[in-house]
PDB file of C-alpha atoms and ligand atoms in Angstrom:
ATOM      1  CA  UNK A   1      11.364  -4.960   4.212  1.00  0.00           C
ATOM      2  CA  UNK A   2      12.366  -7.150   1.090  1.00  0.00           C
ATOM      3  CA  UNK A   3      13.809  -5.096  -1.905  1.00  0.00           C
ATOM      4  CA  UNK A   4      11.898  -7.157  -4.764  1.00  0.00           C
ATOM      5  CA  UNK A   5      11.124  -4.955  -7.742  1.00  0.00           C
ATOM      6  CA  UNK A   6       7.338  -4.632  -7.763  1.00  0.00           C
ATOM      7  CA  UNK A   7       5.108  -3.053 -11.251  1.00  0.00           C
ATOM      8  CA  UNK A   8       2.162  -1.694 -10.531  1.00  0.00           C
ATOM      9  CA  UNK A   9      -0.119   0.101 -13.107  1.00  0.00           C
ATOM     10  CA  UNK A  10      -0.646   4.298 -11.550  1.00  0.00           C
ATOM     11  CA  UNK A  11      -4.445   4.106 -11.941  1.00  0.00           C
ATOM     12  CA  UNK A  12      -6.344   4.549  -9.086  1.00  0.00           C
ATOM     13  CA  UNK A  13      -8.321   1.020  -8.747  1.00  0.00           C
ATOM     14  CA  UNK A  14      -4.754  -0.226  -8.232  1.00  0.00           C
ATOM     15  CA  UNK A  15      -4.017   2.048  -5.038  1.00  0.00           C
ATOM     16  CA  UNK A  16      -5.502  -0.037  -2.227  1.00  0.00           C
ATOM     17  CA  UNK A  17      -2.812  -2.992  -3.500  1.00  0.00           C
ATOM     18  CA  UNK A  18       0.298  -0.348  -3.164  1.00  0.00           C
ATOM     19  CA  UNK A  19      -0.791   1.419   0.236  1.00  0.00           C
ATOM     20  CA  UNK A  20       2.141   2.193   2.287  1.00  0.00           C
ATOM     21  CA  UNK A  21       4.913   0.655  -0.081  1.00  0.00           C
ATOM     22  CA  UNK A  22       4.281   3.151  -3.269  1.00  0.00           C
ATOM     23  CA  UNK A  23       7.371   4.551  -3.126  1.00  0.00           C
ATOM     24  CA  UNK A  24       9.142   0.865  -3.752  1.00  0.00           C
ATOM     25  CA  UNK A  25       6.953   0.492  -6.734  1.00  0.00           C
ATOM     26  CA  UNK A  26       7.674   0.802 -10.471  1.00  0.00           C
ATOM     27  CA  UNK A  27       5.257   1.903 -12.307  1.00  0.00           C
ATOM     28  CA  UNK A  28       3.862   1.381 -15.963  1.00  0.00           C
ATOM     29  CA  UNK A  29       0.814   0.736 -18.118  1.00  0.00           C
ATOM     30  CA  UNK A  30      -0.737  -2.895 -18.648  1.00  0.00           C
ATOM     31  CA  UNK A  31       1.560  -3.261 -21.345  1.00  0.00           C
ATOM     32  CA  UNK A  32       4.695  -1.830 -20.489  1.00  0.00           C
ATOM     33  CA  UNK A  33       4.763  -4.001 -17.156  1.00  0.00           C
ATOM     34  CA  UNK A  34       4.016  -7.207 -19.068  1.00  0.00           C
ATOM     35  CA  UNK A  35       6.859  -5.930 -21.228  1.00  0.00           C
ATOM     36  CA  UNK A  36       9.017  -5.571 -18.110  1.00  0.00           C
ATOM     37  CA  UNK A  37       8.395  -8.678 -16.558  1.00  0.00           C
ATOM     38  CA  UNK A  38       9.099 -10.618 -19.847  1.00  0.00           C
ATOM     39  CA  UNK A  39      12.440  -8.920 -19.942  1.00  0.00           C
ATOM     40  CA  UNK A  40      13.180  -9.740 -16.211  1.00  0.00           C
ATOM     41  CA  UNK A  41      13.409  -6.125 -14.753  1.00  0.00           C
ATOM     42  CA  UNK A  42      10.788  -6.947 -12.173  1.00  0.00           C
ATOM     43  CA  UNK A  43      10.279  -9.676  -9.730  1.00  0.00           C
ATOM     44  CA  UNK A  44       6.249  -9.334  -9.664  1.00  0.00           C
ATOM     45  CA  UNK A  45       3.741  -7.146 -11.522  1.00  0.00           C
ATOM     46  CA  UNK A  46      -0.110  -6.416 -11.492  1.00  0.00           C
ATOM     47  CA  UNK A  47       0.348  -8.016 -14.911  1.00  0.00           C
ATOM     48  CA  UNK A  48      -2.833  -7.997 -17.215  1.00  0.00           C
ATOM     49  CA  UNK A  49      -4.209 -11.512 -16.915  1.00  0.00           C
ATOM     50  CA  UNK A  50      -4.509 -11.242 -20.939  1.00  0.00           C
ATOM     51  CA  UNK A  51      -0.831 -10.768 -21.153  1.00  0.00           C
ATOM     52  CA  UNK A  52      -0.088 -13.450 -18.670  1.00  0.00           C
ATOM     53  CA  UNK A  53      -2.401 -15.937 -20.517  1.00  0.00           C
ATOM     54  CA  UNK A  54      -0.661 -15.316 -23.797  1.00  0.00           C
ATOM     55  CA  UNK A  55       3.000 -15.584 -22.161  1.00  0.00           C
ATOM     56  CA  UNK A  56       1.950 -18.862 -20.332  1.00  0.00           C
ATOM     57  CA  UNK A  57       3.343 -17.303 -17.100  1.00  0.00           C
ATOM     58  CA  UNK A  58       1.622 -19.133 -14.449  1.00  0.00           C
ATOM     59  CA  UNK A  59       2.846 -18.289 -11.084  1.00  0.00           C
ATOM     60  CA  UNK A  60       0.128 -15.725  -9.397  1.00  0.00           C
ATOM     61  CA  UNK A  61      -0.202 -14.425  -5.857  1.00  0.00           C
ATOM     62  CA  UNK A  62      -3.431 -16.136  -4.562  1.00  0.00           C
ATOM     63  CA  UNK A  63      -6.695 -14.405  -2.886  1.00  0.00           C
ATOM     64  CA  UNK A  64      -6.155 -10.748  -4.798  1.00  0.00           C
ATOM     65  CA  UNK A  65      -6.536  -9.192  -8.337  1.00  0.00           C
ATOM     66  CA  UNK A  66      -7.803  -6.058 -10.253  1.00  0.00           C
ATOM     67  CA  UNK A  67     -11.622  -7.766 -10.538  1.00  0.00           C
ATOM     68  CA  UNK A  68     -14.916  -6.974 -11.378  1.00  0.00           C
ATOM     69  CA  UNK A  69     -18.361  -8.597 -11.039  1.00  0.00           C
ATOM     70  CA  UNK A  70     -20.764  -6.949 -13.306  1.00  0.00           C
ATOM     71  CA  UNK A  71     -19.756  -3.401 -14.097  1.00  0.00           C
ATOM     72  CA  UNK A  72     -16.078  -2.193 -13.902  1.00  0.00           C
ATOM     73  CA  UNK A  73     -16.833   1.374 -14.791  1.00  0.00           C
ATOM     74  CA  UNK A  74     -13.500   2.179 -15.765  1.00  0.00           C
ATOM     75  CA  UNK A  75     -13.323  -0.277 -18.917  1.00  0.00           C
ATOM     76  CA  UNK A  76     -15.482   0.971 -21.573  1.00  0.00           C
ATOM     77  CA  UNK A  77     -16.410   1.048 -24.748  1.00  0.00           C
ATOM     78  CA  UNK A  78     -17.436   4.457 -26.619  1.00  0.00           C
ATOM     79  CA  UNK A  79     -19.457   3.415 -29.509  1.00  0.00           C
ATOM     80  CA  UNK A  80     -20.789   4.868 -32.818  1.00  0.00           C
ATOM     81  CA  UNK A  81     -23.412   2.264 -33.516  1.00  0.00           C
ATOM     82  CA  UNK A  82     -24.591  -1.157 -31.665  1.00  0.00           C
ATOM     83  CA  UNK A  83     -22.141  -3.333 -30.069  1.00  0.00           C
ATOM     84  CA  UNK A  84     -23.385  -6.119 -32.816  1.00  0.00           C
ATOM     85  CA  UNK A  85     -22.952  -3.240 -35.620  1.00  0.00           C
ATOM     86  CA  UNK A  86     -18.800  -2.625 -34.099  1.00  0.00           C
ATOM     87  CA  UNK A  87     -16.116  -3.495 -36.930  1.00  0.00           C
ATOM     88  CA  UNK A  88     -13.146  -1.331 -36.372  1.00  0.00           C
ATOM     89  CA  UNK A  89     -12.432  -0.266 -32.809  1.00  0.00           C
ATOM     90  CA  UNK A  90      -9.448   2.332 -31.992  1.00  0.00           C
ATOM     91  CA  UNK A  91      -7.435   0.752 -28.854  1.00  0.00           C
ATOM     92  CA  UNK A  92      -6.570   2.159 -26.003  1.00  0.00           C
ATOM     93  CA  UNK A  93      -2.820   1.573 -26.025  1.00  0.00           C
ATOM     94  CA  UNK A  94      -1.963   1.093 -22.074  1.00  0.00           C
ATOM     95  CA  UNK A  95      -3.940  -2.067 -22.505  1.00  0.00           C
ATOM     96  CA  UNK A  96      -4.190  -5.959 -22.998  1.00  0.00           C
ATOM     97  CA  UNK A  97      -6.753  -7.457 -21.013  1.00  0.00           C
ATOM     98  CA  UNK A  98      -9.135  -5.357 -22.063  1.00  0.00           C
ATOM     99  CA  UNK A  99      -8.224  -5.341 -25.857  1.00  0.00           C
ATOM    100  CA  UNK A 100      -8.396  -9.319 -25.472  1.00  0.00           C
ATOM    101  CA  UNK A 101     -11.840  -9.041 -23.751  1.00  0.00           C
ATOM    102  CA  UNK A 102     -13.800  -6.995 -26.436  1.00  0.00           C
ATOM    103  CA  UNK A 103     -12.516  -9.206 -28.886  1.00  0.00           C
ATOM    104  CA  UNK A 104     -13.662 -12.203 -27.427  1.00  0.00           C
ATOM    105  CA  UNK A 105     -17.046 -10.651 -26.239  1.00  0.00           C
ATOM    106  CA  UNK A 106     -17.363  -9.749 -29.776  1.00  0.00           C
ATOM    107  CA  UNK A 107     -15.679 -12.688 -31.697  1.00  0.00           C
ATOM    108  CA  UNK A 108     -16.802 -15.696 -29.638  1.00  0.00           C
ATOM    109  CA  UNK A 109     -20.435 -14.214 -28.452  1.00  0.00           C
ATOM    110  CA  UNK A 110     -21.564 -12.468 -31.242  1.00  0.00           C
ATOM    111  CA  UNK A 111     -19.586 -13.819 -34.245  1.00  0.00           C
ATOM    112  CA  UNK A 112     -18.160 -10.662 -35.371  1.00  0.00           C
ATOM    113  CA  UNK A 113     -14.531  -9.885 -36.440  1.00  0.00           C
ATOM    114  CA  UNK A 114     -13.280  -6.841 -35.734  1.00  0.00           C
ATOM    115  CA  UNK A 115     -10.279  -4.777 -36.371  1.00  0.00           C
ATOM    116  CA  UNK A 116      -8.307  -2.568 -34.529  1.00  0.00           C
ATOM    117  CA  UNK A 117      -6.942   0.529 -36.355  1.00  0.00           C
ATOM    118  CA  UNK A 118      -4.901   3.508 -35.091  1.00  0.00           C
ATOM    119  CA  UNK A 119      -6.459   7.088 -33.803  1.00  0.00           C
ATOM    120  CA  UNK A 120      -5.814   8.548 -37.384  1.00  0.00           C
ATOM    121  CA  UNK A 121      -8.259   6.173 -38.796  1.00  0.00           C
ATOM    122  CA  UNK A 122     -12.115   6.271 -38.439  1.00  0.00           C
ATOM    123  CA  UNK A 123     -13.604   3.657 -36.224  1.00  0.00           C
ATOM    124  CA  UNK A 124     -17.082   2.692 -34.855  1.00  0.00           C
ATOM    125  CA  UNK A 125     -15.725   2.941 -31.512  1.00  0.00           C
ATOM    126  CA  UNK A 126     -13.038   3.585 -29.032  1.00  0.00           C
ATOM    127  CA  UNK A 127     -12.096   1.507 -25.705  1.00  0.00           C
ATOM    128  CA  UNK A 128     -10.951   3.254 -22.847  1.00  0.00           C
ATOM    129  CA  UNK A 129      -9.212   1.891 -19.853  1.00  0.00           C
ATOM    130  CA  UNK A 130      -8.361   3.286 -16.167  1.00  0.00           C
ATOM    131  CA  UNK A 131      -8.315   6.975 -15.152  1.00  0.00           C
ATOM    132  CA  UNK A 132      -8.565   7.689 -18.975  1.00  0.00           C
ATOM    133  CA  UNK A 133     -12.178   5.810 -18.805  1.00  0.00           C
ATOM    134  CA  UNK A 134     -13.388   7.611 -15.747  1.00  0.00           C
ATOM    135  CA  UNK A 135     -12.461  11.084 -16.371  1.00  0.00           C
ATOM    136  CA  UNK A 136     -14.017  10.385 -19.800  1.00  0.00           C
ATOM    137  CA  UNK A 137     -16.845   9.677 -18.358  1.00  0.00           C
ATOM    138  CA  UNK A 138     -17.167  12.731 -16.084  1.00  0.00           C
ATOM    139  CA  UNK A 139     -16.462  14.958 -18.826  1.00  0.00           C
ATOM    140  CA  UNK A 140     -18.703  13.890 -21.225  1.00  0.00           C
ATOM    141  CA  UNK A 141     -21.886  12.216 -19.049  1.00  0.00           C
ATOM    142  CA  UNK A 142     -23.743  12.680 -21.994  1.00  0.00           C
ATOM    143  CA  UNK A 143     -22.535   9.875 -24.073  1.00  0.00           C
ATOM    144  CA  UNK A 144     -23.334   5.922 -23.711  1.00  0.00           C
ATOM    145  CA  UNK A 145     -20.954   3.935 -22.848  1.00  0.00           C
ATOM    146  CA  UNK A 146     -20.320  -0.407 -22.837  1.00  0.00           C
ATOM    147  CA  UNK A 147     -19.051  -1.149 -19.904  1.00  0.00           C
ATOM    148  CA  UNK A 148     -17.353  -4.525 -20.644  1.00  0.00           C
ATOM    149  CA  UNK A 149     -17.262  -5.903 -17.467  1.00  0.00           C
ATOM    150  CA  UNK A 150     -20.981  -5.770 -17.320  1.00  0.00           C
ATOM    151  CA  UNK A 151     -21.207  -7.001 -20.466  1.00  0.00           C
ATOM    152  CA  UNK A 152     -18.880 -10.328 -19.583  1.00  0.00           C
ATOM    153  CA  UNK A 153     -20.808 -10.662 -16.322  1.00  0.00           C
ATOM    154  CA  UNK A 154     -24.228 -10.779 -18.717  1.00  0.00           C
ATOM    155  CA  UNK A 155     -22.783 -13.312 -20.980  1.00  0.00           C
ATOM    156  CA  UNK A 156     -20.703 -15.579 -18.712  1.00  0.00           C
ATOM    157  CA  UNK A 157     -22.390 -14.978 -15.478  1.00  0.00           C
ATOM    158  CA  UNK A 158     -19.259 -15.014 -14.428  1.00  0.00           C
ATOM    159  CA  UNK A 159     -16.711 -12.047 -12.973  1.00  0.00           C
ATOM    160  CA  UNK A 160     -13.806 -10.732 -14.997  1.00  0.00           C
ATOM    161  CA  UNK A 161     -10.428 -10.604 -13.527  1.00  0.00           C
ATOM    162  CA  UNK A 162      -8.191  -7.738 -15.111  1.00  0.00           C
ATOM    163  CA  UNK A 163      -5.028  -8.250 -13.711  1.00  0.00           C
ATOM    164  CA  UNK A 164      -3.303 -10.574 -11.094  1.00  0.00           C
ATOM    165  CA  UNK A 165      -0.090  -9.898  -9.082  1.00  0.00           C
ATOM    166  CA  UNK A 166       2.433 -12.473 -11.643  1.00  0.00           C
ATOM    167  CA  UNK A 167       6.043 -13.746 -10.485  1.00  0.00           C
ATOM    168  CA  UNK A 168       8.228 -13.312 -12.949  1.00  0.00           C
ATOM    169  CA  UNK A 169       9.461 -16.230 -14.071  1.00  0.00           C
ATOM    170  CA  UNK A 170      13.001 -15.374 -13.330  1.00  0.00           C
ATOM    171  CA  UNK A 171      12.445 -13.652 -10.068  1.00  0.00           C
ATOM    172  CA  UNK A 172      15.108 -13.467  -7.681  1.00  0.00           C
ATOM    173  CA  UNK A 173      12.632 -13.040  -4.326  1.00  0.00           C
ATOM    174  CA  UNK A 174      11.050 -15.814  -2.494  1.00  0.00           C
ATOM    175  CA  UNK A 175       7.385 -15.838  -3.538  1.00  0.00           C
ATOM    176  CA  UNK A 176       6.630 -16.588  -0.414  1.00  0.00           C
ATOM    177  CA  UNK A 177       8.094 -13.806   0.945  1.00  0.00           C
ATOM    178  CA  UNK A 178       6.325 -11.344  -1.623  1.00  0.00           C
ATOM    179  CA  UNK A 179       3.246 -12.884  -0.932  1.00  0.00           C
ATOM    180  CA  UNK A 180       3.616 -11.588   2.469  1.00  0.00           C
ATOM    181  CA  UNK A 181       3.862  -7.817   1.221  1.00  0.00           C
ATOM    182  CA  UNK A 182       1.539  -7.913  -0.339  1.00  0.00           C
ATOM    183  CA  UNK A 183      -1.368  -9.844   1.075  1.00  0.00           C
ATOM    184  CA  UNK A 184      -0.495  -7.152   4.326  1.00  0.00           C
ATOM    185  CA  UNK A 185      -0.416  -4.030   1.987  1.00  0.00           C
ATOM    186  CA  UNK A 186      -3.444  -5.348   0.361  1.00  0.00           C
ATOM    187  CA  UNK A 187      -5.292  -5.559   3.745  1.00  0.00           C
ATOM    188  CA  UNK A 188      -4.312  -2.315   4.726  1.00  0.00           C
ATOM    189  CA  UNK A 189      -4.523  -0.611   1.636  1.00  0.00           C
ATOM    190  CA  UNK A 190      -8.777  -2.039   1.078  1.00  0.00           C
ATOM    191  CA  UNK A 191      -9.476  -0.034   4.832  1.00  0.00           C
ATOM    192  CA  UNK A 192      -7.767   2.730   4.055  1.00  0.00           C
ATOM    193  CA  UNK A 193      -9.968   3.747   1.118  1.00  0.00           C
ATOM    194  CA  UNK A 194     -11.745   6.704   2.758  1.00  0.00           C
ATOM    195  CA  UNK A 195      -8.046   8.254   2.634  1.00  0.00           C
ATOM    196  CA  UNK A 196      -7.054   7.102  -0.840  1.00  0.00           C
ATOM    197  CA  UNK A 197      -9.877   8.357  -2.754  1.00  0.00           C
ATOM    198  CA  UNK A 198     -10.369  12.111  -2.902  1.00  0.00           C
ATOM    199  CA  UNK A 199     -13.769  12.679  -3.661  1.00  0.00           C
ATOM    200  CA  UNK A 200     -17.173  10.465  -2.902  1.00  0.00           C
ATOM    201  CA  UNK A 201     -17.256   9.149  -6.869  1.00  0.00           C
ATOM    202  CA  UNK A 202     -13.567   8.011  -6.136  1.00  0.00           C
ATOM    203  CA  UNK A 203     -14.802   5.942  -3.303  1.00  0.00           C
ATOM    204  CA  UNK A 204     -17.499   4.540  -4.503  1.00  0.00           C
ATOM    205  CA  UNK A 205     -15.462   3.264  -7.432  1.00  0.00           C
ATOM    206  CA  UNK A 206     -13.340   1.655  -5.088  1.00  0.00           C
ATOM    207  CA  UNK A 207     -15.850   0.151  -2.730  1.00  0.00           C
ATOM    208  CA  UNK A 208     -18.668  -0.980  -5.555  1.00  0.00           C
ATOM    209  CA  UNK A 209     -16.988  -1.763  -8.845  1.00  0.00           C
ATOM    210  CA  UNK A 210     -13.627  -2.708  -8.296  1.00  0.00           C
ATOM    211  CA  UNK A 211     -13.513  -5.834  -6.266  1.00  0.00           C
ATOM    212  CA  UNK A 212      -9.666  -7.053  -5.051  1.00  0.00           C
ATOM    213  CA  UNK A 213     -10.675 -10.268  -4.030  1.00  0.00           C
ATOM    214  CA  UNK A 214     -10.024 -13.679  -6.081  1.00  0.00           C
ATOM    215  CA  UNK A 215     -11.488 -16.742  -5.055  1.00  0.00           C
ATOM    216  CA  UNK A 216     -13.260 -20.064  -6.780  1.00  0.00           C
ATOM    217  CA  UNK A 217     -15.619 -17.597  -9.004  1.00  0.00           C
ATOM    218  CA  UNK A 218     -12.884 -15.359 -10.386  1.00  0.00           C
ATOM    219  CA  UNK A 219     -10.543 -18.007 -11.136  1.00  0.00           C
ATOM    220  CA  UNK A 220     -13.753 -19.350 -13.419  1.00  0.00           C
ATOM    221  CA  UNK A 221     -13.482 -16.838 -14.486  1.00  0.00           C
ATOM    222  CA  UNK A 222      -9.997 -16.732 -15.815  1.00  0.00           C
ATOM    223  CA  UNK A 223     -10.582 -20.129 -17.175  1.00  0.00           C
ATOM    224  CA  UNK A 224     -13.623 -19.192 -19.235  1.00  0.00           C
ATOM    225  CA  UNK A 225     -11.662 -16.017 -20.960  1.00  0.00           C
ATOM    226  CA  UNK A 226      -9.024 -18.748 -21.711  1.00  0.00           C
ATOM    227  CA  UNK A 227     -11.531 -21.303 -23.102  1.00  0.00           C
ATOM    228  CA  UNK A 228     -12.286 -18.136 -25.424  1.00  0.00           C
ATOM    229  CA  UNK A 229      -9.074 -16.873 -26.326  1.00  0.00           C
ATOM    230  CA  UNK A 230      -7.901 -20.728 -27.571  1.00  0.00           C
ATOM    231  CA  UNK A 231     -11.249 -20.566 -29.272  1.00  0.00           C
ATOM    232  CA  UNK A 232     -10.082 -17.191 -31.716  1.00  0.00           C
ATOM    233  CA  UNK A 233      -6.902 -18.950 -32.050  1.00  0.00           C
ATOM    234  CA  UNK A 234      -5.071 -15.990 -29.796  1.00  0.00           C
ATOM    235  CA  UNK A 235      -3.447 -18.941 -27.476  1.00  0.00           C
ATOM    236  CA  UNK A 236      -3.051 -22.159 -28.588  1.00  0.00           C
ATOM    237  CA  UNK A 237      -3.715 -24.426 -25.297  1.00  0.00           C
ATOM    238  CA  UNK A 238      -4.886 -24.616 -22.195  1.00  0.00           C
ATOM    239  CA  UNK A 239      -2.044 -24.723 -18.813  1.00  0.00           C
ATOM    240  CA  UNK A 240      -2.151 -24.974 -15.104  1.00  0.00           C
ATOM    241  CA  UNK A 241      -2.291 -22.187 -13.411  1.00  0.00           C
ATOM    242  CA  UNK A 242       0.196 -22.008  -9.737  1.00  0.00           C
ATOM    243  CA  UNK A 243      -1.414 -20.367  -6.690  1.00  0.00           C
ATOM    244  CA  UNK A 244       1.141 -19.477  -4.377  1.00  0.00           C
TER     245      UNK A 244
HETATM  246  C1  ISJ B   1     -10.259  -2.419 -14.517  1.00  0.00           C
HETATM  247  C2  ISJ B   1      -9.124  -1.997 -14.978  1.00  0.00           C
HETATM  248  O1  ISJ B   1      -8.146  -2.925 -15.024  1.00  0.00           O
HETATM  249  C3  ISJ B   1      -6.902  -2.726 -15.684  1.00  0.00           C
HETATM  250  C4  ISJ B   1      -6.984  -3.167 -17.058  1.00  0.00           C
HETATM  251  C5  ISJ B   1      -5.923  -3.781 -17.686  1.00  0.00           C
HETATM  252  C6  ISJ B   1      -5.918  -4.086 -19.159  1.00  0.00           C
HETATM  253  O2  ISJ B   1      -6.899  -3.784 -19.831  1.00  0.00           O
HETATM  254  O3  ISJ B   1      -4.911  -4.617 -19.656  1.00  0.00           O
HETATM  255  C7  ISJ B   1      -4.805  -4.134 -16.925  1.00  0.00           C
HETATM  256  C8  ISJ B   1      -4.716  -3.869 -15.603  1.00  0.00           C
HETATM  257  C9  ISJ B   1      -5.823  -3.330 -14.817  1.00  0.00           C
HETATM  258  O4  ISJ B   1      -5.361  -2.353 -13.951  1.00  0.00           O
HETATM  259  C10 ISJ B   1      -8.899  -0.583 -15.353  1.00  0.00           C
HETATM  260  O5  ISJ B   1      -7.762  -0.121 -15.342  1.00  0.00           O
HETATM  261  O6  ISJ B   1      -9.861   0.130 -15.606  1.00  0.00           O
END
């Protein structure tokens, strides 16, 4: 088995890509792996495509991603007033796709600036990512919620992909080779569901909202949030992207 140093994030919709090999794994939030792979302490990393996209890296493992297609469940938005009516939004701090998506769902689609401001401030609304979202959401059924992949999937007709397996871009592992791992792991991680989740809502999160797989659609996808984020002025140009 090759030795390469592989970041995962712990949540649960990112089990089925780590089945069998969990114990080689390093683990940290969205950010903290981008952080990692920047500084070269991991070969590859579930990397938040938002991250990636601002740090130009462009070498991704083809066919497989953290994706969703309409609802994600576990990305949400808590919200005081209207999405149209959101100003200041509290973040959640594990995250960068999803920071980079409700800005562009609100800058670019509804022409609304907002700004981010820290848990001791009042805000209009909080964004949630992860295990945080869903155990939010069983604890407190009562209140809405904006999902934001639905809300992409409404505006873009298009699905959003959260994270992709990145190579660092000083990797000392064949891709090739990684590739391997994990396009195996992947396939036995998706049938082994049943024994990853541990309850029927667990499941069904993993069978209905999280999709794993990234084809012509999803890498649309990708493009269109980049189209966006040059748009607000977050990246400055467009790149090729390297499917290996
Ligand atoms: C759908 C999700 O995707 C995650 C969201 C990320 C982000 O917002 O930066 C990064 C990685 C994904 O694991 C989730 O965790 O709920």
């Amino acid at each position: 088995m090759i030795n390469a140093r592989i970041g995962c994030v712990p949540y649960l919709n990112a089990r089925p890509l780590i089945y069998g090999i969990e114990k080689q794994v390093i683990y940290g939030s969205p950010v903290e792996l981008s952080l990692m792979l920047k500084k070269g302490e991991l070969d590859v990393a579930l990397c938040p495509v938002g991250a990636s996209l601002i740090e130009k890296w462009s070498f991704f493992i083809d066919g497989m991603g953290i994706v969703a297609d309409g609802d994600v469940y576990s990305v949400i938005l808590v919200p005081k007033k209207p999405l149209e009516l959101i100003r200041t939004v509290t973040i959640d701090p594990e995250s960068r796709s999803s920071v980079l998506l409700l800005r562009v769902i609100l800058e670019c689609f509804y022409g609304k600036k907002i700004r981010f401001v820290s848990y001791d401030e009042p805000a209009d609304g909080f964004l949630l990512i992860g295990d945080k979202a869903i155990n939010y959401r069983k604890s407190h059924p009562e209140h809405p919620v904006i999902d934001l992949g639905g809300v992409w999937k409404k505006l873009t007709g298009l699905p959003f992909v959260f994270a992709l397996w990145t190579f660092s871009p000083v990797g000392k592992w064949s891709r090739e080779e990684i590739k391997e791992l994990l396009t195996k792991t992947k396939e036995k991680g998706l049938s082994a569901r049943e024994k990853i989740a541990l309850d029927s809502h667990q499941l069904h999160y993993l069978t209905h909202y999280i999709r794993y797989e990234v084809g012509e659609k999803e890498k649309m996808g990708i493009e269109e949030f980049l189209k966006n984020l040059i748009k607000i002025e977050i990246i400055d140009r467009s790149f090729p992207f390297y499917w290996v």
